[in-house]
C-alpha positions in Angstrom: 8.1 11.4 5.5 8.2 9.4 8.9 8.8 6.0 9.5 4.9 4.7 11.1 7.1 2.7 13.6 5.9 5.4 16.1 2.8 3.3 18.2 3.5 2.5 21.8 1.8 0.2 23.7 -0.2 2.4 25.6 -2.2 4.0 22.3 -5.6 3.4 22.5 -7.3 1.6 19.1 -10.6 3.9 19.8 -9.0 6.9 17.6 -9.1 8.3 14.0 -5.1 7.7 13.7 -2.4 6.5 15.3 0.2 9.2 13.8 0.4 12.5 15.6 -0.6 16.2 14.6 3.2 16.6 13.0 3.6 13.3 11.5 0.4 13.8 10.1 1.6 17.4 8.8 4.8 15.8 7.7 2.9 13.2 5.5 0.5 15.6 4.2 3.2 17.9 3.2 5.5 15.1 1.3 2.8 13.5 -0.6 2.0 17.5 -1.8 5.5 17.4 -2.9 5.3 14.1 -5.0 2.3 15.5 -6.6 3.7 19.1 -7.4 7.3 17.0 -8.4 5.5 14.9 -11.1 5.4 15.4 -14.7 1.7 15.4 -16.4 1.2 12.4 -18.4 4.2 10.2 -16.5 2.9 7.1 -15.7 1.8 6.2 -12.5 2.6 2.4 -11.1 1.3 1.0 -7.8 2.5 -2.4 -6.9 0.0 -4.7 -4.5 2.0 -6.7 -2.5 -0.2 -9.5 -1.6 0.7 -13.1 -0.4 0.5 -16.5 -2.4 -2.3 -17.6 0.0 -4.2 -14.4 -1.0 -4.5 -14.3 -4.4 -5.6 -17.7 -4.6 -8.8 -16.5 -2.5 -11.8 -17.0 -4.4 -12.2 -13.3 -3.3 -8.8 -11.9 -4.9 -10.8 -10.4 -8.3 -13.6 -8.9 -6.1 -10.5 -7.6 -4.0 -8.5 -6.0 -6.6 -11.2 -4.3 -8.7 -12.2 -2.6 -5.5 -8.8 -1.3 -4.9 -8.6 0.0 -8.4 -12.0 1.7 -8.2 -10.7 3.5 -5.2 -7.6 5.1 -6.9 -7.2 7.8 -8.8 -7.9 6.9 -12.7 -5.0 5.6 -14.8 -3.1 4.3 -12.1 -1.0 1.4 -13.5 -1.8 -1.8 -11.4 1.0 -4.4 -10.5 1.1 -7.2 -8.8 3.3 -10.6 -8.4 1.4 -12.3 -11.2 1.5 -9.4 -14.2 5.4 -8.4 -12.8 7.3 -12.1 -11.7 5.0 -14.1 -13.2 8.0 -15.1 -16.1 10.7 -13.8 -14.5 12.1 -15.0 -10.6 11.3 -12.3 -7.4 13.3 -9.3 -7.6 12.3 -6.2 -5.6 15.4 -4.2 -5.9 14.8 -4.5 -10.0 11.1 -2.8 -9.9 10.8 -0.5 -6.5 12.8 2.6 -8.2 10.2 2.7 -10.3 7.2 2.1 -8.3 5.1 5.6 -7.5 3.1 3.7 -4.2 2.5 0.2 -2.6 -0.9 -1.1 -1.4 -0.5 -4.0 1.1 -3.0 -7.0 1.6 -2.5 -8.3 4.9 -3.7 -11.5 6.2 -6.7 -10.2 8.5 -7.1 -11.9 11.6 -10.2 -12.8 11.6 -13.2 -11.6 9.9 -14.1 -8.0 10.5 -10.9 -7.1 12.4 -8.5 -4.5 12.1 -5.9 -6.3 12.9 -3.7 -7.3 9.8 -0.9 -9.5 9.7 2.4 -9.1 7.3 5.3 -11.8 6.1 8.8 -10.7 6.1 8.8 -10.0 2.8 5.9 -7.7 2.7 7.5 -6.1 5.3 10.3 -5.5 3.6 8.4 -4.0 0.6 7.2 -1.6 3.5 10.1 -0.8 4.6 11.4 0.0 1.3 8.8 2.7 0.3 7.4 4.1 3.7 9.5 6.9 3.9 9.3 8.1 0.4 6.4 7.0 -1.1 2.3 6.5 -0.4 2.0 3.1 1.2 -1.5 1.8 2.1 -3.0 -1.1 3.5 -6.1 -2.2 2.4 -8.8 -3.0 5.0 -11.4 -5.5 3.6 -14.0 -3.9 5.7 -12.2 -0.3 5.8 -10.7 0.6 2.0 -7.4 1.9 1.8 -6.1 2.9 4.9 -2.6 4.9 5.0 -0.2 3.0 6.7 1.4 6.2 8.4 -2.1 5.7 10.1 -2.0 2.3 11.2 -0.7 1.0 14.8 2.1 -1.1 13.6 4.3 -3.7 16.5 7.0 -6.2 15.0 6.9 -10.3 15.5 9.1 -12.8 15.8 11.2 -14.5 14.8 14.1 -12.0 14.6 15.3 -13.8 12.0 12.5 -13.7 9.8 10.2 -10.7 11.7 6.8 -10.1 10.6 4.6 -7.0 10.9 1.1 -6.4 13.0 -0.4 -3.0 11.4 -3.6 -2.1 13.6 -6.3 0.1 11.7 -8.1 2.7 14.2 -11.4 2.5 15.0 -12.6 5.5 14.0 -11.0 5.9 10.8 -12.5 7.8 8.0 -12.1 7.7 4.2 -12.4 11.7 4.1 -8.9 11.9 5.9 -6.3 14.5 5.3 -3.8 11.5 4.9 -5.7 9.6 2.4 -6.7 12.4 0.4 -2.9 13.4 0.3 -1.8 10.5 -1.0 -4.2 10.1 -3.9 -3.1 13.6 -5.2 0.4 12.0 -4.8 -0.9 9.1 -7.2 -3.7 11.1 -9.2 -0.6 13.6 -10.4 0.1 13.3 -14.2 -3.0 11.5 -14.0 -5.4 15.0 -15.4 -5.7 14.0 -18.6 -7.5 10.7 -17.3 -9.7 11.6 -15.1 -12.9 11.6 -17.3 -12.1 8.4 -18.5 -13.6 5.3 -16.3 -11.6 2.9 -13.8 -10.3 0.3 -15.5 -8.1 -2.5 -14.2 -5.1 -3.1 -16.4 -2.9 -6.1 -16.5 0.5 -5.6 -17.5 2.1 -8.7 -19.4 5.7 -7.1 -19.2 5.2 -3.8 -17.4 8.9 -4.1 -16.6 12.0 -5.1 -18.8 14.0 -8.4 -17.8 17.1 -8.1 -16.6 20.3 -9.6 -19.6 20.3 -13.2 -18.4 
């Protein structure tokens, strides 16, 4: 899978995607192979990285019921709270076991596109882009694959953030985004007549020996 570090500053923001025909092809074709890869009825765990700031919105329940209504049933919902909540921030200790990552930038300003992410949610990115589904989550958009977001690094060097762009014209009936729900959805059959429900794991993960 690529790397979405591929926009230049010439790319226009009037498109469907910012990822080109073969990146696109290359995306489609890995998530095909996560789904194919996947035993039926292994669990399925998609962490939400979202910022302090965020999830103290008034709006952070109305936010994350509408990202679990938009994946594939059964999917197993993480976040800081139900994962770190008694336990301090470890990502190397949870990504191997993570199946996708769904990203809640700071937008700036209402009804943009324009989304901004702390270093540590770009690290999380980093982590999983090439081999996993990552997503961002447009408030006004859905889920948005971040393979097709414009994406441009801040400073500080020391600490860099990440700008991820969604394109104008997106669509929620995109190759992309239909790709990586199968990726998610696989394993998943047995489920699918059931309805969306939003679980909270106490201790989805064990502790490490202290």
């Amino acid at each position: 899978m690529m790397s979405t570090m591929h926009a230049t500053p010439t790319d226009s923001l009037d498109v469907a995607t910012f990822a080109n025909p073969v990146q696109q092809r290359r995306f489609v074709t890995a998530m095909k192979r996560i789904a194919a890869d996947r035993a039926a009825g292994n669990p399925v765990r998609v962490f939400i990285s979202a910022a302090p700031r965020t999830m103290n919105s008034p709006k952070w329940d109305s936010w994350l019921t509408q990202i679990t209504e938009s994946l594939p049933a059964g999917v197993e919902i993480l976040h800081y709270r139900n994962v770190f909540n008694e336990r301090p921030y470890d990502w190397e200790s949870i990504v191997g076991d993570l199946d996708g990552l769904i990203i809640v930038g700071k937008q700036k300003r209402p009804g943009s596109r324009v989304y901004l992410l702390g270093p540590i949610a770009r690290l999380e990115l980093r982590s999983l882009i090439a081999r996993k589904p990552v997503l961002l989550y447009g408030h006004n958009l859905g889920l948005v694959p971040v393979i097709d977001c414009k994406s441009q690094v801040l400073a500080p060097e020391e600490a860099p953030r990440l700008k991820l762009i969604a394109p104008k014209r997106w669509r929620a009936d995109s190759e992309t985004l239909s790709a990586a729900f199968k990726a998610l959805g696989a394993g998943l059959e047995e489920e699918e007549s059931q309805p969306h429900s939003l679980p909270h794991l106490a201790h989805p993960f064990t502790a490490p020996p202290r």
